[in-house]
Amino acid sequence: MTLPTLWFLIVAFLWTGFFVLEGFDFGVGMLHKVVGRTDTEQRVAINAIGPFWDGNEVWLVVGGAAIFAAFPGWYATWFSAMYLALVLLLVALMARGVSFEFRGHVDAHRWRQTWSWCLAVGSLLSPLLLGVALGNLLAGLPVGSDEEFTGTVADLVTGYGLLVGVTLVALCVLHGATFLALRTDGPVRERSHRVAAAVVLPTALLLLGFAAWTPTLSDAPVVRSVLPPLVALAAVLAAGLLVRARREGWAFGATAVAIGLTVVSLFANLYPDVLVSSTDPADSLTVDGTASGTYALQVMSVVALVLVPVVLLYQGWTYHVFRRRVSGPPADAAPDPAPGPPAPLDEGAVR
């Protein structure tokens, strides 16, 4: 295996890890107003991801940085072409991030609802925009022989890219619902069960369309082009059965497999290209053609070999420490006689 190929696999691993981990965060953000009828219930849903969301977003930063360092030609062309979408993504991520902190600092209904909507909309736009960007890698963008993007904003909206974006949004909703069913208690847990059961069929239909369309854009062998999305589809259907059987841990595992294999399928069908040119296939950007020098890749490989296991161990320990369910106060608990401003987000407990 060549170093450029190895780093293509590392990039695919980082983006897959991001969607598996941040995917349920996005889902909870979209669902917290659906599964939470009261402010306390909404805070239960938000606090379920309190210890995890910021660490999960690091995978996106590292995934982008890995492309920048290992494949500068790919980074320059793709990020330049998707500049507007990238700006919108950053706005969505910032609005979503500050909502976690700002929502509880003023004890006013309008204030909290404003930041709740920022969380919900930011959590919806983020996987949608990222899905469109990833889908366009395989669907193709107007790229010339000089590796320059030659299209317009309209060229960024492709049918396949939109399908990938909507499919990832649906997978995030299902992933988030199973996570809430696993991590919360009381009414939030019960509503999360109902949401998960309700979105299984639409998600499966979107994945079926994804599985049918993706191989038509790729010359990859059948085992790479067809098998991953079909296994992802089977995992979604299995998640639906497991949710109905109240096997919440297994259901969450199944949705993790589904969203992970969907992203894997994109990269598996893309290789050996990294960005397909819709102008002329001969102008497509390739793994070998956009990779950094051998020495740079060697140094990066050593760093990755040391740091990636450390990150995985740390995140695994974090999930172990905060494994208990999140619940609200007892229904018959008396309110404080003189409530003050809510405290900042306390990981694992309701503010």
mmCIF file of C-alpha atoms in Angstrom:
data_model
loop_
_atom_site.group_PDB
_atom_site.id
_atom_site.type_symbol
_atom_site.label_atom_id
_atom_site.label_comp_id
_atom_site.label_asym_id
_atom_site.label_seq_id
_atom_site.Cartn_x
_atom_site.Cartn_y
_atom_site.Cartn_z
ATOM 1 C CA MET A 1 0.000 0.000 0.000
ATOM 2 C CA THR A 2 1.368 3.412 -0.958
ATOM 3 C CA LEU A 3 1.458 6.320 1.491
ATOM 4 C CA PRO A 4 -1.109 8.377 -0.491
ATOM 5 C CA THR A 5 -3.518 5.424 -0.388
ATOM 6 C CA LEU A 6 -2.903 4.979 3.328
ATOM 7 C CA TRP A 7 -3.723 8.621 3.939
ATOM 8 C CA PHE A 8 -6.838 8.404 1.806
ATOM 9 C CA LEU A 9 -7.965 5.599 4.127
ATOM 10 C CA ILE A 10 -7.096 7.725 7.177
ATOM 11 C CA VAL A 11 -9.119 10.637 5.797
ATOM 12 C CA ALA A 12 -12.050 8.286 5.160
ATOM 13 C CA PHE A 13 -11.721 6.939 8.710
ATOM 14 C CA LEU A 14 -11.747 10.443 10.212
ATOM 15 C CA TRP A 15 -14.834 11.543 8.274
ATOM 16 C CA THR A 16 -16.602 8.294 9.096
ATOM 17 C CA GLY A 17 -15.750 8.705 12.778
ATOM 18 C CA PHE A 18 -17.056 12.257 12.681
ATOM 19 C CA PHE A 19 -20.466 11.258 11.359
ATOM 20 C CA VAL A 20 -20.768 8.251 13.680
ATOM 21 C CA LEU A 21 -19.978 10.382 16.743
ATOM 22 C CA GLU A 22 -21.302 13.812 15.800
ATOM 23 C CA GLY A 23 -24.244 12.289 13.947
ATOM 24 C CA PHE A 24 -26.177 11.571 17.130
ATOM 25 C CA ASP A 25 -25.324 15.076 18.382
ATOM 26 C CA PHE A 26 -26.874 16.525 15.240
ATOM 27 C CA GLY A 27 -29.886 14.249 15.697
ATOM 28 C CA VAL A 28 -30.405 15.301 19.310
ATOM 29 C CA GLY A 29 -30.113 18.950 18.307
ATOM 30 C CA MET A 30 -32.818 18.505 15.683
ATOM 31 C CA LEU A 31 -35.048 16.476 18.007
ATOM 32 C CA HIS A 32 -34.743 18.218 21.385
ATOM 33 C CA LYS A 33 -37.826 20.363 20.725
ATOM 34 C CA VAL A 34 -39.727 17.320 19.432
ATOM 35 C CA VAL A 35 -39.037 14.944 22.314
ATOM 36 C CA GLY A 36 -39.091 17.714 24.927
ATOM 37 C CA ARG A 37 -42.506 19.276 25.534
ATOM 38 C CA THR A 38 -41.322 21.398 28.456
ATOM 39 C CA ASP A 39 -38.147 23.377 29.040
ATOM 40 C CA THR A 40 -36.966 20.787 31.576
ATOM 41 C CA GLU A 41 -37.465 17.953 29.099
ATOM 42 C CA GLN A 42 -35.611 19.885 26.417
ATOM 43 C CA ARG A 43 -32.713 20.378 28.815
ATOM 44 C CA VAL A 44 -32.705 16.652 29.553
ATOM 45 C CA ALA A 45 -32.219 16.001 25.830
ATOM 46 C CA ILE A 46 -29.509 18.657 25.514
ATOM 47 C CA ASN A 47 -27.652 17.465 28.596
ATOM 48 C CA ALA A 48 -27.563 13.935 27.186
ATOM 49 C CA ILE A 49 -24.941 15.176 24.690
ATOM 50 C CA GLY A 50 -23.402 17.744 27.046
ATOM 51 C CA PRO A 51 -20.183 15.826 27.780
ATOM 52 C CA PHE A 52 -19.658 14.734 24.171
ATOM 53 C CA TRP A 53 -20.599 17.256 21.483
ATOM 54 C CA ASP A 54 -17.508 19.475 21.548
ATOM 55 C CA GLY A 55 -15.129 16.501 21.551
ATOM 56 C CA ASN A 56 -17.041 14.926 18.668
ATOM 57 C CA GLU A 57 -16.691 18.073 16.548
ATOM 58 C CA VAL A 58 -12.905 17.795 16.802
ATOM 59 C CA TRP A 59 -13.140 14.937 14.298
ATOM 60 C CA LEU A 60 -14.390 17.408 11.666
ATOM 61 C CA VAL A 61 -11.440 19.722 12.293
ATOM 62 C CA VAL A 62 -8.969 16.837 12.114
ATOM 63 C CA GLY A 63 -10.654 15.440 8.991
ATOM 64 C CA GLY A 64 -10.312 18.767 7.193
ATOM 65 C CA ALA A 65 -6.759 19.243 8.469
ATOM 66 C CA ALA A 66 -5.785 15.769 7.239
ATOM 67 C CA ILE A 67 -6.940 16.660 3.719
ATOM 68 C CA PHE A 68 -5.026 19.957 3.923
ATOM 69 C CA ALA A 69 -1.797 18.250 4.994
ATOM 70 C CA ALA A 70 -1.954 15.016 2.995
ATOM 71 C CA PHE A 71 -3.737 16.207 -0.162
ATOM 72 C CA PRO A 72 -3.204 19.976 -0.594
ATOM 73 C CA GLY A 73 -4.405 19.904 -4.207
ATOM 74 C CA TRP A 74 -7.678 18.249 -3.194
ATOM 75 C CA TYR A 75 -8.114 20.684 -0.298
ATOM 76 C CA ALA A 76 -7.485 23.762 -2.448
ATOM 77 C CA THR A 77 -9.913 22.803 -5.210
ATOM 78 C CA TRP A 78 -12.710 21.342 -3.079
ATOM 79 C CA PHE A 79 -12.745 24.021 -0.403
ATOM 80 C CA SER A 80 -12.509 26.797 -2.984
ATOM 81 C CA ALA A 81 -15.425 25.355 -4.949
ATOM 82 C CA MET A 82 -17.546 24.883 -1.811
ATOM 83 C CA TYR A 83 -16.636 28.258 -0.314
ATOM 84 C CA LEU A 84 -20.216 29.510 0.093
ATOM 85 C CA ALA A 85 -21.366 26.191 1.560
ATOM 86 C CA LEU A 86 -18.354 26.244 3.889
ATOM 87 C CA VAL A 87 -19.276 29.703 5.186
ATOM 88 C CA LEU A 88 -22.857 28.568 5.792
ATOM 89 C CA LEU A 89 -21.545 25.471 7.554
ATOM 90 C CA LEU A 90 -19.345 27.547 9.856
ATOM 91 C CA VAL A 91 -22.296 29.819 10.703
ATOM 92 C CA ALA A 92 -24.469 26.770 11.459
ATOM 93 C CA LEU A 93 -21.790 25.182 13.636
ATOM 94 C CA MET A 94 -21.135 28.437 15.517
ATOM 95 C CA ALA A 95 -24.841 29.088 16.120
ATOM 96 C CA ARG A 96 -25.222 25.520 17.310
ATOM 97 C CA GLY A 97 -22.168 25.684 19.558
ATOM 98 C CA VAL A 98 -22.996 28.945 21.325
ATOM 99 C CA SER A 99 -26.597 27.830 21.836
ATOM 100 C CA PHE A 100 -25.395 25.193 24.310
ATOM 101 C CA GLU A 101 -23.777 27.885 26.442
ATOM 102 C CA PHE A 102 -26.120 30.843 25.954
ATOM 103 C CA ARG A 103 -29.443 29.027 26.288
ATOM 104 C CA GLY A 104 -29.280 28.685 30.070
ATOM 105 C CA HIS A 105 -27.827 32.081 30.964
ATOM 106 C CA VAL A 106 -31.095 34.061 30.935
ATOM 107 C CA ASP A 107 -34.234 32.782 32.639
ATOM 108 C CA ALA A 108 -36.639 33.975 29.944
ATOM 109 C CA HIS A 109 -38.834 31.877 27.676
ATOM 110 C CA ARG A 110 -38.164 33.856 24.495
ATOM 111 C CA TRP A 111 -34.404 33.807 25.090
ATOM 112 C CA ARG A 112 -34.329 30.055 25.558
ATOM 113 C CA GLN A 113 -36.563 29.362 22.577
ATOM 114 C CA THR A 114 -34.404 31.541 20.343
ATOM 115 C CA TRP A 115 -31.309 29.543 21.195
ATOM 116 C CA SER A 116 -33.261 26.285 20.938
ATOM 117 C CA TRP A 117 -34.120 27.177 17.357
ATOM 118 C CA CYS A 118 -30.477 28.037 16.687
ATOM 119 C CA LEU A 119 -29.547 24.586 17.961
ATOM 120 C CA ALA A 120 -32.217 22.849 15.880
ATOM 121 C CA VAL A 121 -31.526 24.728 12.630
ATOM 122 C CA GLY A 122 -27.737 24.512 13.031
ATOM 123 C CA SER A 123 -28.005 20.775 13.675
ATOM 124 C CA LEU A 124 -30.091 20.360 10.512
ATOM 125 C CA LEU A 125 -27.958 22.478 8.187
ATOM 126 C CA SER A 126 -24.621 20.985 9.250
ATOM 127 C CA PRO A 127 -25.132 17.387 8.032
ATOM 128 C CA LEU A 128 -27.114 18.630 5.026
ATOM 129 C CA LEU A 129 -24.300 20.899 3.811
ATOM 130 C CA LEU A 130 -21.598 18.359 4.590
ATOM 131 C CA GLY A 131 -23.577 15.673 2.781
ATOM 132 C CA VAL A 132 -23.962 17.843 -0.316
ATOM 133 C CA ALA A 133 -20.228 18.611 -0.270
ATOM 134 C CA LEU A 134 -19.259 14.933 0.085
ATOM 135 C CA GLY A 135 -21.771 13.838 -2.523
ATOM 136 C CA ASN A 136 -20.384 16.362 -5.011
ATOM 137 C CA LEU A 137 -16.974 14.704 -4.784
ATOM 138 C CA LEU A 138 -18.460 11.660 -6.505
ATOM 139 C CA ALA A 139 -21.161 13.375 -8.586
ATOM 140 C CA GLY A 140 -18.536 15.716 -10.028
ATOM 141 C CA LEU A 141 -17.836 19.437 -10.159
ATOM 142 C CA PRO A 142 -16.606 21.579 -13.083
ATOM 143 C CA VAL A 143 -12.832 21.343 -12.689
ATOM 144 C CA GLY A 144 -10.324 22.203 -15.410
ATOM 145 C CA SER A 145 -6.989 20.680 -16.245
ATOM 146 C CA ASP A 146 -5.300 23.224 -13.942
ATOM 147 C CA GLU A 147 -7.292 21.850 -10.963
ATOM 148 C CA GLU A 148 -9.277 25.091 -10.763
ATOM 149 C CA PHE A 149 -13.044 25.144 -10.147
ATOM 150 C CA THR A 150 -14.631 26.634 -13.278
ATOM 151 C CA GLY A 151 -18.308 26.542 -12.346
ATOM 152 C CA THR A 152 -20.781 28.750 -10.509
ATOM 153 C CA VAL A 153 -22.790 28.422 -7.314
ATOM 154 C CA ALA A 154 -25.539 26.668 -9.287
ATOM 155 C CA ASP A 155 -23.106 23.872 -10.162
ATOM 156 C CA LEU A 156 -22.730 23.061 -6.465
ATOM 157 C CA VAL A 157 -26.338 21.882 -6.253
ATOM 158 C CA THR A 158 -26.359 18.417 -7.772
ATOM 159 C CA GLY A 159 -29.137 15.876 -7.503
ATOM 160 C CA TYR A 160 -26.852 13.240 -6.038
ATOM 161 C CA GLY A 161 -25.327 15.716 -3.591
ATOM 162 C CA LEU A 162 -28.780 16.677 -2.336
ATOM 163 C CA LEU A 163 -29.702 12.999 -1.950
ATOM 164 C CA VAL A 164 -26.584 12.367 0.115
ATOM 165 C CA GLY A 165 -27.287 15.450 2.250
ATOM 166 C CA VAL A 166 -30.917 14.514 2.938
ATOM 167 C CA THR A 167 -29.951 10.881 3.588
ATOM 168 C CA LEU A 168 -27.352 11.928 6.160
ATOM 169 C CA VAL A 169 -29.898 14.220 7.838
ATOM 170 C CA ALA A 170 -32.360 11.312 8.105
ATOM 171 C CA LEU A 171 -29.638 9.020 9.450
ATOM 172 C CA CYS A 172 -28.657 11.639 12.028
ATOM 173 C CA VAL A 173 -32.285 11.931 13.184
ATOM 174 C CA LEU A 174 -32.531 8.154 13.599
ATOM 175 C CA HIS A 175 -29.099 7.993 15.239
ATOM 176 C CA GLY A 176 -30.022 10.802 17.640
ATOM 177 C CA ALA A 177 -33.368 9.220 18.507
ATOM 178 C CA THR A 178 -31.753 5.894 19.423
ATOM 179 C CA PHE A 179 -29.102 7.737 21.436
ATOM 180 C CA LEU A 180 -31.779 9.603 23.424
ATOM 181 C CA ALA A 181 -33.674 6.351 23.990
ATOM 182 C CA LEU A 182 -30.435 4.903 25.366
ATOM 183 C CA ARG A 183 -29.274 7.905 27.389
ATOM 184 C CA THR A 184 -32.447 9.445 28.869
ATOM 185 C CA ASP A 185 -35.350 8.393 31.020
ATOM 186 C CA GLY A 186 -38.992 9.301 31.452
ATOM 187 C CA PRO A 187 -41.079 11.050 28.775
ATOM 188 C CA VAL A 188 -38.050 12.004 26.669
ATOM 189 C CA ARG A 189 -37.077 8.362 26.378
ATOM 190 C CA GLU A 190 -40.570 7.252 25.396
ATOM 191 C CA ARG A 191 -40.958 9.950 22.744
ATOM 192 C CA SER A 192 -37.510 9.108 21.394
ATOM 193 C CA HIS A 193 -38.647 5.517 20.919
ATOM 194 C CA ARG A 194 -41.646 6.726 18.933
ATOM 195 C CA VAL A 195 -39.554 9.073 16.788
ATOM 196 C CA ALA A 196 -37.015 6.347 16.033
ATOM 197 C CA ALA A 197 -39.758 3.940 14.978
ATOM 198 C CA ALA A 198 -41.384 6.609 12.799
ATOM 199 C CA VAL A 199 -38.257 7.602 10.857
ATOM 200 C CA VAL A 200 -36.982 4.082 10.084
ATOM 201 C CA LEU A 201 -39.028 3.687 6.887
ATOM 202 C CA PRO A 202 -38.209 7.124 5.357
ATOM 203 C CA THR A 203 -34.541 6.613 6.182
ATOM 204 C CA ALA A 204 -34.568 3.149 4.627
ATOM 205 C CA LEU A 205 -36.152 4.502 1.429
ATOM 206 C CA LEU A 206 -33.526 7.247 1.170
ATOM 207 C CA LEU A 207 -30.757 4.688 1.685
ATOM 208 C CA LEU A 208 -32.303 2.480 -0.974
ATOM 209 C CA GLY A 209 -32.136 5.387 -3.426
ATOM 210 C CA PHE A 210 -28.550 6.069 -2.342
ATOM 211 C CA ALA A 211 -27.629 2.401 -2.840
ATOM 212 C CA ALA A 212 -29.172 2.396 -6.329
ATOM 213 C CA TRP A 213 -27.647 5.693 -7.512
ATOM 214 C CA THR A 214 -24.115 5.446 -6.099
ATOM 215 C CA PRO A 215 -22.826 2.515 -8.216
ATOM 216 C CA THR A 216 -23.879 4.318 -11.418
ATOM 217 C CA LEU A 217 -21.335 7.061 -10.660
ATOM 218 C CA SER A 218 -18.411 4.749 -9.999
ATOM 219 C CA ASP A 219 -16.329 2.097 -11.708
ATOM 220 C CA ALA A 220 -15.465 0.501 -8.375
ATOM 221 C CA PRO A 221 -15.888 -3.271 -7.966
ATOM 222 C CA VAL A 222 -19.297 -4.466 -6.823
ATOM 223 C CA VAL A 223 -18.071 -5.334 -3.351
ATOM 224 C CA ARG A 224 -17.041 -1.688 -2.847
ATOM 225 C CA SER A 225 -19.889 0.034 -4.672
ATOM 226 C CA VAL A 226 -22.920 -2.034 -3.661
ATOM 227 C CA LEU A 227 -22.154 -3.904 -0.452
ATOM 228 C CA PRO A 228 -21.625 -0.983 2.028
ATOM 229 C CA PRO A 229 -24.914 0.844 1.301
ATOM 230 C CA LEU A 230 -26.869 -2.413 1.313
ATOM 231 C CA VAL A 231 -25.426 -3.371 4.699
ATOM 232 C CA ALA A 232 -26.259 0.165 5.900
ATOM 233 C CA LEU A 233 -29.842 -0.357 4.712
ATOM 234 C CA ALA A 234 -30.028 -3.677 6.570
ATOM 235 C CA ALA A 235 -28.676 -1.957 9.706
ATOM 236 C CA VAL A 236 -31.430 0.685 9.548
ATOM 237 C CA LEU A 237 -34.114 -1.996 9.267
ATOM 238 C CA ALA A 238 -32.512 -3.915 12.125
ATOM 239 C CA ALA A 239 -32.500 -0.732 14.220
ATOM 240 C CA GLY A 240 -36.247 -0.432 13.703
ATOM 241 C CA LEU A 241 -36.805 -3.965 14.992
ATOM 242 C CA LEU A 242 -34.455 -3.415 17.928
ATOM 243 C CA VAL A 243 -36.195 -0.178 18.922
ATOM 244 C CA ARG A 244 -39.535 -1.975 19.015
ATOM 245 C CA ALA A 245 -37.942 -4.715 21.132
ATOM 246 C CA ARG A 246 -36.585 -2.033 23.519
ATOM 247 C CA ARG A 247 -33.008 -3.162 22.836
ATOM 248 C CA GLU A 248 -31.739 0.405 22.922
ATOM 249 C CA GLY A 249 -28.009 -0.287 23.041
ATOM 250 C CA TRP A 250 -28.139 -2.612 20.060
ATOM 251 C CA ALA A 251 -30.385 -0.181 18.190
ATOM 252 C CA PHE A 252 -27.871 2.621 18.708
ATOM 253 C CA GLY A 253 -25.100 0.311 17.517
ATOM 254 C CA ALA A 254 -27.102 -0.502 14.385
ATOM 255 C CA THR A 255 -27.645 3.171 13.530
ATOM 256 C CA ALA A 256 -23.922 3.805 14.092
ATOM 257 C CA VAL A 257 -23.155 1.060 11.561
ATOM 258 C CA ALA A 258 -25.678 2.517 9.117
ATOM 259 C CA ILE A 259 -24.337 6.059 9.150
ATOM 260 C CA GLY A 260 -20.734 4.865 9.192
ATOM 261 C CA LEU A 261 -21.133 2.576 6.167
ATOM 262 C CA THR A 262 -22.945 5.317 4.247
ATOM 263 C CA VAL A 263 -19.890 7.559 4.544
ATOM 264 C CA VAL A 264 -17.550 4.624 3.859
ATOM 265 C CA SER A 265 -19.516 3.926 0.681
ATOM 266 C CA LEU A 266 -18.819 7.440 -0.615
ATOM 267 C CA PHE A 267 -15.065 7.125 -0.170
ATOM 268 C CA ALA A 268 -14.987 3.519 -1.423
ATOM 269 C CA ASN A 269 -16.683 4.533 -4.665
ATOM 270 C CA LEU A 270 -14.568 7.667 -5.012
ATOM 271 C CA TYR A 271 -11.142 5.940 -4.921
ATOM 272 C CA PRO A 272 -8.736 6.351 -6.735
ATOM 273 C CA ASP A 273 -10.172 9.810 -7.402
ATOM 274 C CA VAL A 274 -10.637 12.410 -4.700
ATOM 275 C CA LEU A 275 -12.778 14.812 -6.754
ATOM 276 C CA VAL A 276 -14.418 13.889 -10.041
ATOM 277 C CA SER A 277 -14.400 16.491 -12.807
ATOM 278 C CA SER A 278 -17.765 16.846 -14.542
ATOM 279 C CA THR A 279 -16.039 18.797 -17.338
ATOM 280 C CA ASP A 280 -13.707 16.001 -18.407
ATOM 281 C CA PRO A 281 -13.017 12.769 -16.486
ATOM 282 C CA ALA A 282 -9.368 13.133 -17.454
ATOM 283 C CA ASP A 283 -9.226 16.278 -15.289
ATOM 284 C CA SER A 284 -10.439 14.486 -12.149
ATOM 285 C CA LEU A 285 -8.251 14.907 -9.076
ATOM 286 C CA THR A 286 -6.658 11.648 -7.957
ATOM 287 C CA VAL A 287 -5.105 10.307 -4.763
ATOM 288 C CA ASP A 288 -1.617 10.151 -6.242
ATOM 289 C CA GLY A 289 -1.904 13.392 -8.175
ATOM 290 C CA THR A 290 -2.856 15.588 -5.199
ATOM 291 C CA ALA A 291 -0.814 13.969 -2.416
ATOM 292 C CA SER A 292 1.953 15.670 -0.463
ATOM 293 C CA GLY A 293 5.571 14.565 -0.705
ATOM 294 C CA THR A 294 6.769 11.242 0.652
ATOM 295 C CA TYR A 295 8.649 12.735 3.606
ATOM 296 C CA ALA A 296 5.644 14.774 4.764
ATOM 297 C CA LEU A 297 3.397 11.720 4.597
ATOM 298 C CA GLN A 298 5.945 9.634 6.511
ATOM 299 C CA VAL A 299 6.121 12.159 9.357
ATOM 300 C CA MET A 300 2.331 12.475 9.444
ATOM 301 C CA SER A 301 1.982 8.686 9.559
ATOM 302 C CA VAL A 302 4.172 8.459 12.659
ATOM 303 C CA VAL A 303 2.189 11.245 14.354
ATOM 304 C CA ALA A 304 -1.115 9.558 13.473
ATOM 305 C CA LEU A 305 0.140 6.195 14.731
ATOM 306 C CA VAL A 306 0.847 7.762 18.139
ATOM 307 C CA LEU A 307 -2.047 10.182 18.552
ATOM 308 C CA VAL A 308 -5.042 8.378 17.039
ATOM 309 C CA PRO A 309 -5.020 5.546 19.638
ATOM 310 C CA VAL A 310 -4.687 8.161 22.414
ATOM 311 C CA VAL A 311 -7.724 10.049 21.112
ATOM 312 C CA LEU A 312 -9.738 6.844 20.813
ATOM 313 C CA LEU A 313 -8.857 5.797 24.357
ATOM 314 C CA TYR A 314 -9.727 9.224 25.731
ATOM 315 C CA GLN A 315 -13.096 9.348 23.982
ATOM 316 C CA GLY A 316 -13.868 5.782 25.000
ATOM 317 C CA TRP A 317 -13.130 6.683 28.624
ATOM 318 C CA THR A 318 -15.355 9.758 28.349
ATOM 319 C CA TYR A 319 -18.288 7.675 27.148
ATOM 320 C CA HIS A 320 -17.682 5.198 29.972
ATOM 321 C CA VAL A 321 -17.636 7.912 32.651
ATOM 322 C CA PHE A 322 -20.852 9.553 31.403
ATOM 323 C CA ARG A 323 -22.720 6.318 30.675
ATOM 324 C CA ARG A 324 -25.599 6.879 33.113
ATOM 325 C CA ARG A 325 -29.008 7.985 31.910
ATOM 326 C CA VAL A 326 -30.006 11.650 32.174
ATOM 327 C CA SER A 327 -33.329 12.413 33.831
ATOM 328 C CA GLY A 328 -35.172 15.478 35.032
ATOM 329 C CA PRO A 329 -36.220 16.305 38.579
ATOM 330 C CA PRO A 330 -39.020 14.232 40.166
ATOM 331 C CA ALA A 331 -42.480 15.216 39.005
ATOM 332 C CA ASP A 332 -43.539 16.147 42.553
ATOM 333 C CA ALA A 333 -40.414 18.188 43.338
ATOM 334 C CA ALA A 334 -41.232 21.603 44.757
ATOM 335 C CA PRO A 335 -39.784 24.591 42.870
ATOM 336 C CA ASP A 336 -37.137 26.738 44.482
ATOM 337 C CA PRO A 337 -38.668 29.641 46.450
ATOM 338 C CA ALA A 338 -36.523 32.227 44.690
ATOM 339 C CA PRO A 339 -34.953 30.788 41.580
ATOM 340 C CA GLY A 340 -31.951 32.612 40.234
ATOM 341 C CA PRO A 341 -30.390 32.552 36.787
ATOM 342 C CA PRO A 342 -29.720 29.031 35.551
ATOM 343 C CA ALA A 343 -26.204 27.728 36.023
ATOM 344 C CA PRO A 344 -23.980 27.021 33.036
ATOM 345 C CA LEU A 345 -24.244 23.644 31.396
ATOM 346 C CA ASP A 346 -23.470 20.949 33.940
ATOM 347 C CA GLU A 347 -22.487 17.858 32.041
ATOM 348 C CA GLY A 348 -24.785 14.959 32.842
ATOM 349 C CA ALA A 349 -27.259 16.940 34.948
ATOM 350 C CA VAL A 350 -30.191 19.195 34.178
ATOM 351 C CA ARG A 351 -29.542 22.907 34.479
#
